XYZ file of C-alpha atoms in Angstrom:
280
model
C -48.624 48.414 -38.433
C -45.973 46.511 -36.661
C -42.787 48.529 -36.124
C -39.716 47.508 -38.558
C -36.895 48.428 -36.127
C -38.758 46.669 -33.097
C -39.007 43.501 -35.232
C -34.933 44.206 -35.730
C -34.419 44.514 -32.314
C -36.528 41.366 -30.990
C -34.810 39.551 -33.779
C -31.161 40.646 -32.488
C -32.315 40.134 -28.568
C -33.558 36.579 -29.500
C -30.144 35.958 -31.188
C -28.205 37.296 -28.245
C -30.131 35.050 -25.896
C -29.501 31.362 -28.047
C -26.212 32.294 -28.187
C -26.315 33.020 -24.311
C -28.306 29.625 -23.972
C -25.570 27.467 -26.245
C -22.593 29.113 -24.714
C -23.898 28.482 -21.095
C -24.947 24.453 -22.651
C -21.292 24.583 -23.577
C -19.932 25.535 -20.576
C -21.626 23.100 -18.863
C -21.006 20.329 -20.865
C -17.216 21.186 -20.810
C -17.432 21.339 -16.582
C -19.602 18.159 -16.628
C -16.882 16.399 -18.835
C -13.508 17.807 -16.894
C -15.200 16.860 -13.591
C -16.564 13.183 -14.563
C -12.479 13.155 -16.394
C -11.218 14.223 -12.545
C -13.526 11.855 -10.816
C -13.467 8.753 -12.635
C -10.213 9.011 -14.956
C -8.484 5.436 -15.667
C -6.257 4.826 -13.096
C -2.529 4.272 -14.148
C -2.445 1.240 -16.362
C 1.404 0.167 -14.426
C 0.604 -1.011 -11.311
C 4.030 -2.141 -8.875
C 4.444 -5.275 -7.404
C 5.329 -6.418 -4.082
C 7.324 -8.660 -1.975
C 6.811 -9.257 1.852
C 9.263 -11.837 3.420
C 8.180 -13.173 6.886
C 11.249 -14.298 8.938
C 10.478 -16.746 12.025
C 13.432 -16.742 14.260
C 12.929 -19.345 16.968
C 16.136 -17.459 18.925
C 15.756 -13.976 19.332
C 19.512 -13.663 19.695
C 19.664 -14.573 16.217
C 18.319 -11.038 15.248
C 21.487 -9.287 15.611
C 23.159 -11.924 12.544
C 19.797 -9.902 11.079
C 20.639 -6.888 11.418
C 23.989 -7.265 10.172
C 22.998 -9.376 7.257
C 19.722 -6.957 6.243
C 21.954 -3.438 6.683
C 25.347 -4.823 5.504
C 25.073 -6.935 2.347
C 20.811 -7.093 1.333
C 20.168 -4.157 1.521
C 23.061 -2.156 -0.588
C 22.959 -5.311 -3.092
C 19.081 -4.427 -3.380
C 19.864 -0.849 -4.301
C 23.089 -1.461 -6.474
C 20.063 -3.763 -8.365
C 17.832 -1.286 -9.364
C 15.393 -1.195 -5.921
C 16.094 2.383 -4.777
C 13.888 1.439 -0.880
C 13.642 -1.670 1.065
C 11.631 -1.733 4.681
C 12.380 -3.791 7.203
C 10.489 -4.219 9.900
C 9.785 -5.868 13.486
C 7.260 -6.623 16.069
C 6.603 -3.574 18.686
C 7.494 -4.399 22.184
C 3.726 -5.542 23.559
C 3.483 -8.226 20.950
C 3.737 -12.020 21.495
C 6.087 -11.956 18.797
C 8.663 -9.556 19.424
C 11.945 -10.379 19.009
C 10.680 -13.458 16.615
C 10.129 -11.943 13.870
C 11.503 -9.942 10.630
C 9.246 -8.538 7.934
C 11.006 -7.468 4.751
C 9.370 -5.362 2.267
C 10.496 -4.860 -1.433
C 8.713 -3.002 -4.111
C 9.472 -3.659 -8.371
C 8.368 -1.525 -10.922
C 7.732 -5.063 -13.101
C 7.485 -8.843 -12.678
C 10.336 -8.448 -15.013
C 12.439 -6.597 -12.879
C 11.506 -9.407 -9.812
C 13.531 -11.782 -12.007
C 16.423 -9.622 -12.837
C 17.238 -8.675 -9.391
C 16.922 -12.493 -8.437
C 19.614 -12.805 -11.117
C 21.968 -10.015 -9.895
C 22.110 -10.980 -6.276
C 23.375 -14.555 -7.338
C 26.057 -12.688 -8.917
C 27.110 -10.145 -6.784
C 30.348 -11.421 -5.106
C 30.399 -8.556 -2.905
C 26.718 -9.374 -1.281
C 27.797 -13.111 -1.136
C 30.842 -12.107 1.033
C 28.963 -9.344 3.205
C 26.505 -11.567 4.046
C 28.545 -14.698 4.225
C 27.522 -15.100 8.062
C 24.199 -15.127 7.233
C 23.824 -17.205 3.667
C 26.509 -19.638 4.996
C 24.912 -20.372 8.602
C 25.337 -24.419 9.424
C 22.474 -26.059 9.144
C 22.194 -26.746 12.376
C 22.419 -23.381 13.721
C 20.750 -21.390 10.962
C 19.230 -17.696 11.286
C 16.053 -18.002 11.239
C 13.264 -21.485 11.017
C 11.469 -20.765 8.219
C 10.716 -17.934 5.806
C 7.631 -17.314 3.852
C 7.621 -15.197 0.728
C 4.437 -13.030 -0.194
C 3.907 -11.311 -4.369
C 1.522 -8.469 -4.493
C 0.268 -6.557 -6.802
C -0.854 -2.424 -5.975
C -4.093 -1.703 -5.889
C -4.583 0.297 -9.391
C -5.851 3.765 -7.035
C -2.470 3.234 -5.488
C -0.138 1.794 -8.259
C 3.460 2.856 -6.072
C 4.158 2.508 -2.791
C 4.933 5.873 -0.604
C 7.533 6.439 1.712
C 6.590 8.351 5.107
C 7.971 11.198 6.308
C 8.278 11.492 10.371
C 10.248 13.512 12.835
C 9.591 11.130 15.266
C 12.631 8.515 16.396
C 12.379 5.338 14.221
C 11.351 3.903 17.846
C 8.643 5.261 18.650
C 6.645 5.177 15.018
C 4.397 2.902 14.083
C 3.795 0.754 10.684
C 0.781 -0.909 10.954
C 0.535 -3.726 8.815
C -3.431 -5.643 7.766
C -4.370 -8.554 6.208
C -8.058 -9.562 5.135
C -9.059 -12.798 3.961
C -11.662 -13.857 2.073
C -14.553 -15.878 1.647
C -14.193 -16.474 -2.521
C -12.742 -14.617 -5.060
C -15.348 -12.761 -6.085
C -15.980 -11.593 -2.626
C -11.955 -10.361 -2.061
C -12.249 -8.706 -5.672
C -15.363 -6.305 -3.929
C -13.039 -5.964 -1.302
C -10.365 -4.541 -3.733
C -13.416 -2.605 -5.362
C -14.214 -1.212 -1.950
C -11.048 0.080 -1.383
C -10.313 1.542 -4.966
C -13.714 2.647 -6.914
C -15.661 2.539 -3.391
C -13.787 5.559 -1.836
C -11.900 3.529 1.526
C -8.454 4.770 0.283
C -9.756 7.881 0.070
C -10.634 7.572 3.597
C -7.629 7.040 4.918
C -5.940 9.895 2.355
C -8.596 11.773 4.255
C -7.349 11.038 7.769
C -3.592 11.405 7.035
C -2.913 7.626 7.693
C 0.083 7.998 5.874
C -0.336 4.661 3.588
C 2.737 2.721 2.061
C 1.236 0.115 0.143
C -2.193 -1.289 -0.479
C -1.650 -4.908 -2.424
C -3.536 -8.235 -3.826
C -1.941 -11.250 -2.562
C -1.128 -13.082 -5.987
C 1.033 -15.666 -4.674
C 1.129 -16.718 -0.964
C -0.597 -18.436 1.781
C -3.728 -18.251 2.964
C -5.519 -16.600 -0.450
C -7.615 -15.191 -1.389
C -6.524 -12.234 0.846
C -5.095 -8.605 0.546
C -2.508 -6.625 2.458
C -2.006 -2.843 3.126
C 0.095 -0.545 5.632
C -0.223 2.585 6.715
C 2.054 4.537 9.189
C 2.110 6.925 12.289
C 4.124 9.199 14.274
C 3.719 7.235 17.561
C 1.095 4.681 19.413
C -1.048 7.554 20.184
C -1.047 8.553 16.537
C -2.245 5.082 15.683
C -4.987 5.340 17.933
C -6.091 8.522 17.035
C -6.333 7.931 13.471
C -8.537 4.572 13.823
C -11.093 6.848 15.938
C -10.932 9.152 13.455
C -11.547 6.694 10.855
C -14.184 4.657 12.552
C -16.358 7.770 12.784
C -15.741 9.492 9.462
C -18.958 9.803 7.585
C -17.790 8.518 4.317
C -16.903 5.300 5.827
C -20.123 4.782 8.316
C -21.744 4.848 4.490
C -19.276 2.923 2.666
C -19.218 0.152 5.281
C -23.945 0.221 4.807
C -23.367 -0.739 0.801
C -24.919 -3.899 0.491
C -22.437 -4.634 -1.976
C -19.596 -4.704 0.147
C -21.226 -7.294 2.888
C -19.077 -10.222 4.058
C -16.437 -9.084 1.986
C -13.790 -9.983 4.605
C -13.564 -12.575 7.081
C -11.306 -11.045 10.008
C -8.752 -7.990 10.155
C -5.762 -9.465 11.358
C -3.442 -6.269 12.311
C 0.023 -6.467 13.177
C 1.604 -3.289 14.567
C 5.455 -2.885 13.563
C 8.282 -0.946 14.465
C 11.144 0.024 11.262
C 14.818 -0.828 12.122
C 17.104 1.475 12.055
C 18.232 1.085 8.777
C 15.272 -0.048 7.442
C 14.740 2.881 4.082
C 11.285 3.063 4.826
């Protein structure tokens, strides 16, 4: 005759052990869910835009009425309109176009906000009057030839720009700034992919290349086409980073995916130096 208490006991082990089974299911499903929530949460939904303003100066003289202009009455107009950093930037010393050149950088929370500060700096007497040497050049000795204005919008993994943080004299550090054009559209949005959902700005998180901005040229020249910049101590720096880059393993895979081929048609770097008042 089977044993009464033994039947009790198999009955309570069996019950101890699908409770053990669903609470180790649960577990599980509650790790699966927090890491898939980790790894592929929505980025943020407000993504910044961008403004990059190329100045041509065809007299490098001309960049001291720059300087003046830029630290004197743009910049503190910029910040008394809401823009807490503006970056200004110019060609290191080995390029063709140092001392021709002025690249400033602006960053908006909103398209909206674009707009209002447009508004605020055609009524701000005391940026007219700072920068009265500048805005009121004769025409026939202005500051500059030609301008061209860029709008970007963030990549969504990288929805605000970032400002570095270097010991190094503004001199000597390097902002390294990258465009890539594109064949089509859809060819520059797998480029964007790449960068976001494919894992490249993780890359370069990974390496410490100190990134500022990664944007999607929405209005500009040469489109379709995206720009980024990331930053570094010195020259060496620069160098050392790329190497590192070049061989990290998650890129030598990243760059195999077939469906990331002929994304780009040519990096076009330029390597930068920030002025000294430059907030970036």
């Amino acid at each position: 005759t089977p044993n009464p208490r033994k039947g009790d006991l198999n009955q309570k082990t069996m019950k101890k052990i699908n409770l053990s089974v669903i609470g180790s299911a649960l577990v599980a499903v509650v790790l699966f869910f927090s890491f898939s929530a980790a790894a592929f949460a929505a980025p943020p939904e407000k993504q910044m835009f961008y403004e990059l303003k190329i100045y041509r100066l065809k007299d490098p003289a001309k960049n001291a009425v720059f300087d003046r202009y830029l630290k004197d009455a743009y910049i503190p107009a910029m910040h008394r309109a809401g823009i807490p950093a503006v970056g200004v930037f110019k060609p290191v010393e080995a390029d063709t176009a140092y001392g021709k050149m002025v690249y400033v950088f602006v960053p908006y929370k909103t398209m909206e906000q674009f707009d209002k500060v447009l508004t605020a700096l055609e009524k701000d007497p005391v940026y007219k009057e700072a920068g009265r040497e500048f805005l009121d050049a004769p025409f026939n000795d202005p500051p500059f030839a030609r301008y061209e204005s860029i709008l970007m919008k963030a990549f969504a993994f990288m929805p605000e720009y970032r400002l570095p943080s270097f010991s190094t004299p503004r001199s000597e550090r390097i902002y390294e700034l990258r465009t890539y054009g594109s064949w089509t559209e859809e060819l520059a949005t797998k480029k964007i992919h790449m960068f976001n959902e494919g894992g490249e700005i993780e890359i370069f998180e990974k390496i410490g290349s100190n990134a500022v901005f990664y944007g999607q040229v929405i209005i500009g020249s040469e489109r379709p086409r995206l720009l980024y910049m990331t930053t570094y101590e010195n020259m060496q720096s620069q160098k050392e980073h790329w190497a590192a880059f070049s061989k990290h393993p998650d890129w030598l895979s990243l760059r195999e995916k077939k469906e990331y081929a002929n994304t780009v048609i040519k990096a076009i770097p330029y390597l930068l130096h920030p002025t000294d008042y430059s907030d970036f």
